[in-house]
Amino acid sequence: MKVVLPDNSELELPAGATGLDAARAIGPKLAEQAVLVRANGRAQDLRLPLQDGEPIQILTIRDKDDPDALAVLRHSSAHLLAEAVTRLYPGVRLAIGPAIENGFYYDFDFPEPIREEDLEKIQAEIDRELAEGREWVRQEVSRDEARELFSSDPYKLELVDTAEGDISIYTQSHDGVGNFTDLCRGPHLQDSKPIKALKLTGLAGAYWRGDSSNPQLTRIYGTAFYAQKDLDAYLERIEEARRRDHRHIGPQLDLFHFDEHSPGSPLWHPHGMVIWNELERVRRRENAKRGYLEVRTPIIYDADTFWTSGHFPKYEDLMFKVDVRGQQFAMKSMNCPGHMLLFGSRLRSYKELPVRFAEPAPLHRDELPGTLHGLLRVRIVTQDDAHIFCTEEQIQDEIAGCVAYARYLYELFDMKASAELATRPDNKIGTDEQWDHNEAALETALALNEIPYTLAPGEGAFYGPKIDLFMDDALGRKWQMGTIQLDSQMPHRDPDRAFRRRLPVLARAGAGAGAAGRGGARRAGADPRASAARRGLPGRGRGAKRDDRQANPGGRAREDPRDRRLRRPRERREPRGARARRRAIDPRAFRPPRQAC
RNA sequence: GCCGGAGUAGCUCAGCUGGUAGAGCAACGCCCUUGUAAGGCGUGGGUCGUCGGUUCGAGUCCGACCUCCGGCUCCA
C-alpha cells in the first residue's frame, strides 16, 4: 500500500503498516522523534495502521507548538499523573484524564479528600517517573476483557459500556517499574522522553461527566511542554494576564469597585462613568441607525407576570423577590415582560411591523456566589436588550440584522466572536417545518456574517432556537456575551391576546451583556429543575403557580418595614443554609442569561 | 451551590509550636534641590473579614457565617 507524504511524494509500505513503520521507512531519526501521525488530517496513534492511499504527516518533538502534538504529550502526562496518584493513594478510583486547551487534567475519586499540599508530593512522584522513564504499550481488548480488567473501577466500567468502537488499553512502564495500565483511546507518546516540562497547576472539584447529579470528583490540573522554556513562557503569560486583570486595574484607575455589602454589583466611580457614558452614546447611536425604538419599563413586576412569562417556573430561584404588602413581586432578570406588556398595550396592525423595542435597563439576577466574577459575571447588569416583533416573512432579515449588529460590536471592541447555534430540543413546541425554517434562518445569518459557530443540538429553548455569542478572556476562558433568540410561540403564552395572528418575537442582547453565564453543562437534564420546567408546556405555569402556593402557603412571615430599618445588617432572616438547600441545583447547568420570555 | 485556596495598616505581604501586632511601598512633615524606575531623616495609621466558643490570655486553637480567588465545558 501507499501513503502520501506532505510534499506529495508517495511512500510504499507493506499492508497494515503503522505510523511508526512509515516514520522508520523515512529515517531512524524521524522514527525516534515521532510523537504522532496525522493521517487524513486526524491525529492518530503511531501504533495504529495507516489506510492505503491516505495523506500522512509525521509529527515529532520539534512540532512543539502543534496543538495535536501538544495534546498527545499532555495526555501522556495525564497518565503519569494517574500512575503517581494510584501509587500514593491506595484505593483511589480513576475517572478520566484528557488533554485540554492549555494542559491536561485527571479526575479522581479519592477515599479521603486531598489538599493543595498533596500536589507537591504528587509532583515529586511524577518527577521520579520522568527520571526513570516510561514507555507506552498499546493493546486492543474485547469489551469483556476490559470489564474484567477494570472490574473495581466503576467509572472505567461506565466508559467501557458507553465507548464507541474498539476498546484499547495502554500500559506504561520501564525496566519493570511503573506497570500502570489505563483504559484509553489514545493516542500516546512512544515514551516519556519528550516530556521536558510538566507541572501540576491546580486542584478542583468536578462532577463526573459534568453532571451535578453525579458524584463530585477531585480534578488535578497540570500542563506539560516539549521544552522547559515553553512552560516558563506559558507561566509568564498567565502572570502577565493576571497583572492586567480588570478586577485589579478597575479599582486602581478609580473606575469602579466591589463592596461586600452588595456582592456581585459594581459601584461605578466618576472616572468609570466616563467610559460608561461613552458606551451608552455608542449604543444609542447604533440602535438608532438600525431602527430600534428606545423604551423604559419597570424593574419590578408581580408574580403573575413572571408566571406568565415563564421566568418563575424556570428561574424563580435566581430572581430577587420583593414582598410588597403581602403580595409577591420580583425584580426583572430580563426585559421581556415589560416589552410584552408594552407591545400588548393596544391592538397592533401588522403594517407597523417590524417593531423593535430596545431598553438599557438594569437587570438583577441572584447569581450563585461561586459563579460571580468581576464585571464578567455580576448580579446587576445593564445590557442593550431588545425585542423585535415581526412577521414570519421578516424573520430572516431581522435575524441577519441582529447578527450583523453583533459582529459590528465585536469588531468595534476588537474581540474575536464565536457562536453556538442551539437547535430544537425534545420538548419543543411548534411544527418541524417552523423549526426547519427558523434554524435555517439563524444558520444563514451566521454564515452571511462569517462568524464561526458550533452546533448545540437539542440545546435550544422549547419555544425556539437561539444563537449564543462568546468571547475569550486573556486566560482563554469563555464568556457568553450576546444572544439572539427566536420565539415563534409567543402568542400561545400571551394572555392578553394583543396578537391577531402568530407573531414571532426576536430577543437579542448585545453590548453590555456582560453578566452572561458561562457555557455550562451542555448535557440536557444536568439540571433536574430546569429540565422539569422544560417539560412544562406554555400555559401550565398558572397551574404550577397554584400548586406552589399550596405547597408554601403564605410564604415567608411578613415583617414590619420599621423592623427592617432597625435590624442590624448582618442579621439573617432564616437559618443559614435553608435557602441553599432549597435551590440545590447545578449553577452551571442553569443558563440564566437570557432565555427570552 | 460544590471542591480547593485566601481574608493582618491605602497597596504587597511577614507573624513557627497561643502571651496584648511588624516590614517595604504609599500618605504626611522636615531636609536636600538631586534632569525623570524609588535622595535623606522623621511621623501618623490596624476592633488582624464577622459572630460565637476554648483559655488566666487568641491574629495564632475550635465552630458557624460573610467576602474574594482558582475550578466545576473540552468526554476512555
XYZ file of C-alpha atoms in Angstrom, chain A residues 129-468:
340
model
C 8.640 8.685 36.948
C 10.055 11.063 34.374
C 13.577 10.445 35.632
C 13.013 6.681 35.424
C 11.311 6.947 32.039
C 8.174 5.239 30.792
C 7.218 3.570 27.548
C 3.632 3.162 26.448
C 2.352 -0.108 25.059
C -1.000 -0.227 23.336
C -3.265 -3.229 23.410
C -6.701 -3.839 21.968
C -9.045 -5.814 24.154
C -12.586 -7.075 23.963
C -15.307 -5.402 25.939
C -15.483 -8.368 28.292
C -11.757 -8.329 28.888
C -11.940 -4.628 29.606
C -14.766 -5.154 32.101
C -12.677 -7.822 33.766
C -9.613 -5.585 33.915
C -11.421 -2.624 35.387
C -13.927 -4.504 37.484
C -13.051 -2.473 40.569
C -13.280 0.866 38.795
C -16.896 1.910 38.341
C -16.041 4.936 36.232
C -13.909 2.932 33.843
C -16.671 0.339 33.592
C -19.112 3.034 32.605
C -16.679 4.253 30.000
C -16.261 0.745 28.634
C -20.009 0.390 28.359
C -20.535 3.707 26.623
C -17.450 3.657 24.417
C -17.882 3.507 20.699
C -15.759 1.203 18.599
C -12.891 -0.950 19.784
C -11.553 -0.807 23.305
C -7.896 -0.160 23.855
C -5.660 -0.037 26.885
C -2.228 1.452 27.411
C 0.381 0.186 29.819
C 3.260 2.390 30.847
C 6.403 1.001 32.407
C 10.175 0.925 32.144
C 12.537 -1.836 33.231
C 9.837 -3.356 35.372
C 8.849 -0.152 37.172
C 5.567 1.578 36.749
C 3.466 -1.009 35.045
C 0.378 1.142 35.131
C -2.479 0.213 32.837
C -5.327 2.507 31.940
C -8.315 2.291 29.698
C -7.508 4.746 26.979
C -8.364 5.571 23.428
C -5.014 7.186 22.885
C -3.033 8.484 21.217
C 0.093 8.377 23.344
C 3.746 9.168 23.009
C 6.137 6.303 22.396
C 7.861 7.065 25.664
C 8.149 9.839 28.225
C 11.414 11.333 26.918
C 9.780 14.222 25.053
C 8.115 15.447 28.244
C 10.657 18.087 29.191
C 8.468 20.127 31.488
C 5.469 19.001 33.492
C 3.822 20.998 36.218
C 0.728 20.382 38.275
C -1.211 23.611 38.373
C -4.293 23.154 40.483
C -6.917 21.216 42.277
C -10.666 21.489 41.868
C -13.905 19.674 42.311
C -15.549 18.466 39.142
C -18.636 16.399 38.607
C -18.369 13.061 36.880
C -19.271 13.755 33.277
C -20.019 17.366 34.129
C -23.338 16.444 35.657
C -24.120 17.739 39.123
C -26.349 14.790 39.903
C -23.259 12.589 39.655
C -20.651 12.289 42.385
C -18.136 15.053 42.658
C -14.598 14.023 41.826
C -11.299 15.679 42.548
C -9.705 17.112 39.462
C -5.975 17.708 39.325
C -4.856 20.114 36.626
C -1.437 20.244 35.068
C 0.335 21.308 31.959
C 3.293 19.991 30.005
C 5.570 21.114 27.207
C 8.277 19.866 24.881
C 10.679 22.420 26.340
C 11.188 23.990 29.729
C 11.252 27.449 28.232
C 7.807 26.921 26.742
C 6.477 26.169 30.212
C 8.239 29.261 31.542
C 6.758 31.374 28.767
C 3.308 29.959 29.465
C 3.539 30.734 33.173
C 4.846 34.200 32.382
C 1.910 34.779 30.041
C -0.520 33.786 32.797
C 1.263 36.176 35.149
C 1.019 38.990 32.617
C -2.679 38.364 32.165
C -3.161 38.414 35.924
C -1.419 41.754 36.146
C -3.886 43.118 33.607
C -6.928 41.684 35.328
C -9.735 44.230 35.153
C -10.610 43.424 38.754
C -7.297 44.940 39.857
C -6.965 47.626 37.235
C -10.519 48.917 37.567
C -10.202 49.973 41.211
C -6.627 51.168 40.643
C -7.789 53.509 37.923
C -10.644 54.603 40.138
C -13.227 53.301 37.673
C -15.292 51.040 39.918
C -15.067 48.783 42.908
C -16.989 45.985 44.533
C -18.237 46.104 48.079
C -19.118 43.117 50.175
C -22.358 44.796 51.126
C -23.653 44.173 47.616
C -21.742 41.215 46.255
C -21.543 40.958 42.513
C -22.622 44.544 41.955
C -20.052 47.115 40.908
C -20.102 50.636 42.296
C -19.177 52.944 39.445
C -16.867 55.859 40.206
C -16.845 59.177 38.325
C -13.995 58.096 36.053
C -15.746 54.833 35.301
C -18.874 56.710 34.353
C -16.961 58.496 31.621
C -16.460 55.124 29.966
C -19.970 54.022 30.803
C -21.498 57.106 29.229
C -19.399 56.723 26.127
C -20.680 53.172 25.735
C -24.199 54.462 26.194
C -23.619 57.008 23.467
C -22.445 54.310 21.063
C -25.388 52.127 21.967
C -27.912 54.893 21.303
C -26.272 55.904 18.065
C -26.076 52.378 16.684
C -29.544 51.414 17.836
C -30.994 54.498 16.201
C -29.257 53.630 12.927
C -30.909 50.254 12.992
C -34.427 51.348 13.693
C -34.685 50.437 17.362
C -37.131 52.405 19.462
C -35.928 53.076 22.966
C -38.379 52.277 25.747
C -38.260 52.115 29.503
C -40.218 49.633 31.586
C -40.429 48.869 35.303
C -37.859 46.901 37.241
C -40.404 45.224 39.497
C -43.473 43.188 38.485
C -45.919 40.996 40.325
C -45.577 37.244 40.427
C -48.355 36.782 37.866
C -46.236 38.441 35.247
C -43.350 36.085 35.808
C -45.539 33.005 35.877
C -46.950 34.029 32.530
C -43.592 34.933 31.053
C -42.184 31.621 32.168
C -39.458 33.117 34.323
C -40.809 31.828 37.599
C -41.265 28.221 36.597
C -37.701 28.154 35.422
C -35.667 30.837 37.116
C -37.503 31.725 40.279
C -34.594 30.770 42.489
C -32.304 33.130 40.665
C -34.538 36.152 40.901
C -34.669 38.701 43.680
C -38.094 38.661 45.244
C -39.747 41.614 46.826
C -42.547 41.427 49.306
C -44.946 44.319 48.792
C -47.619 44.462 51.458
C -48.018 40.735 51.415
C -48.016 40.372 47.677
C -45.079 38.823 45.946
C -43.183 40.842 43.380
C -39.809 40.241 41.819
C -37.107 42.235 40.111
C -36.844 41.508 36.439
C -33.945 39.433 35.251
C -34.816 40.150 31.644
C -36.786 42.823 29.859
C -39.282 40.611 28.088
C -42.200 41.052 30.476
C -42.150 44.815 30.196
C -41.791 44.736 26.444
C -44.663 42.290 26.067
C -46.886 44.454 28.234
C -45.870 47.475 26.250
C -46.434 45.875 22.883
C -49.736 44.442 24.049
C -50.990 47.719 25.455
C -53.014 48.309 22.335
C -54.085 46.427 19.292
C -51.316 46.435 16.701
C -51.535 46.278 12.968
C -49.141 44.121 11.025
C -48.396 47.232 8.993
C -46.413 48.523 11.959
C -44.058 45.588 11.855
C -41.286 45.123 12.498
C -41.379 46.864 15.852
C -38.006 46.940 17.596
C -38.038 47.852 21.284
C -34.686 48.475 22.925
C -34.099 49.089 26.605
C -30.892 49.752 28.522
C -32.376 48.694 31.826
C -30.535 47.350 34.812
C -31.409 43.710 35.315
C -30.963 41.893 38.593
C -30.110 38.252 38.937
C -29.297 36.409 42.100
C -26.315 34.617 40.619
C -24.864 31.944 42.865
C -21.884 33.134 44.873
C -19.435 30.703 43.371
C -20.081 31.995 39.896
C -19.515 35.722 40.359
C -16.509 37.117 38.560
C -15.649 40.805 38.403
C -17.630 42.607 35.746
C -17.977 39.438 33.716
C -20.464 37.726 35.951
C -22.469 40.095 38.094
C -25.761 40.369 39.919
C -26.743 43.596 38.209
C -26.222 44.173 34.543
C -27.283 46.878 32.182
C -27.410 45.398 28.770
C -28.503 46.589 25.422
C -31.533 44.394 25.322
C -34.161 44.435 22.608
C -37.225 42.618 21.361
C -38.272 42.611 17.758
C -41.855 41.884 16.808
C -42.112 40.871 13.192
C -43.886 38.643 10.689
C -42.727 35.197 9.673
C -41.575 36.685 6.392
C -39.416 39.247 8.138
C -37.622 36.753 10.383
C -34.683 36.135 8.086
C -33.893 39.803 7.586
C -34.291 40.639 11.234
C -32.033 37.832 12.384
C -29.443 38.729 9.808
C -29.638 42.291 11.109
C -29.086 41.131 14.685
C -26.109 39.001 13.799
C -24.593 41.761 11.695
C -25.057 44.136 14.607
C -23.343 41.700 16.951
C -20.492 41.336 14.505
C -20.160 45.106 14.276
C -19.852 45.316 18.062
C -17.291 42.553 18.306
C -15.191 44.268 15.675
C -15.607 47.627 17.347
C -14.106 46.215 20.532
C -11.581 44.134 18.678
C -12.889 40.890 20.071
C -12.973 37.572 18.317
C -16.515 36.302 18.185
C -17.508 32.705 18.354
C -21.021 31.392 18.458
C -23.110 28.440 19.349
C -26.272 27.581 17.498
C -28.727 25.792 19.747
C -31.344 23.801 17.893
C -34.679 22.148 18.694
C -34.906 20.250 21.983
C -37.000 17.165 22.616
C -39.710 19.136 24.322
C -40.079 21.635 21.531
C -43.397 23.120 20.654
C -44.400 24.109 17.167
C -44.088 22.190 13.949
C -40.968 20.746 12.384
C -41.486 22.998 9.374
C -41.350 26.010 11.616
C -38.189 24.792 13.289
C -36.593 23.979 9.943
C -37.331 27.475 8.796
C -36.151 29.171 11.977
C -32.970 27.192 12.421
C -32.101 27.790 8.809
C -32.657 31.500 9.300
C -30.214 31.601 12.188
C -27.678 29.497 10.370
C -27.861 31.651 7.271
C -27.343 34.782 9.330
C -24.212 33.318 10.920
C -22.838 32.201 7.587
C -23.528 35.580 5.987
C -21.561 37.273 8.727
C -18.744 34.731 8.686
C -18.997 34.053 12.391
C -17.601 30.643 13.308
C -20.059 28.577 15.304
C -20.579 25.183 16.796
C -23.859 23.337 16.849
C -25.522 22.556 20.135
C -28.172 20.097 19.056
C -31.167 19.965 21.343
C -29.999 22.913 23.409
C -32.496 25.425 22.115
C -35.357 26.686 24.233
C -38.621 24.831 23.804
C -40.076 27.821 22.003
C -37.292 28.427 19.527
C -33.648 28.148 18.505
C -31.009 30.613 19.569
C -27.517 31.859 18.911
C -25.230 32.456 21.863
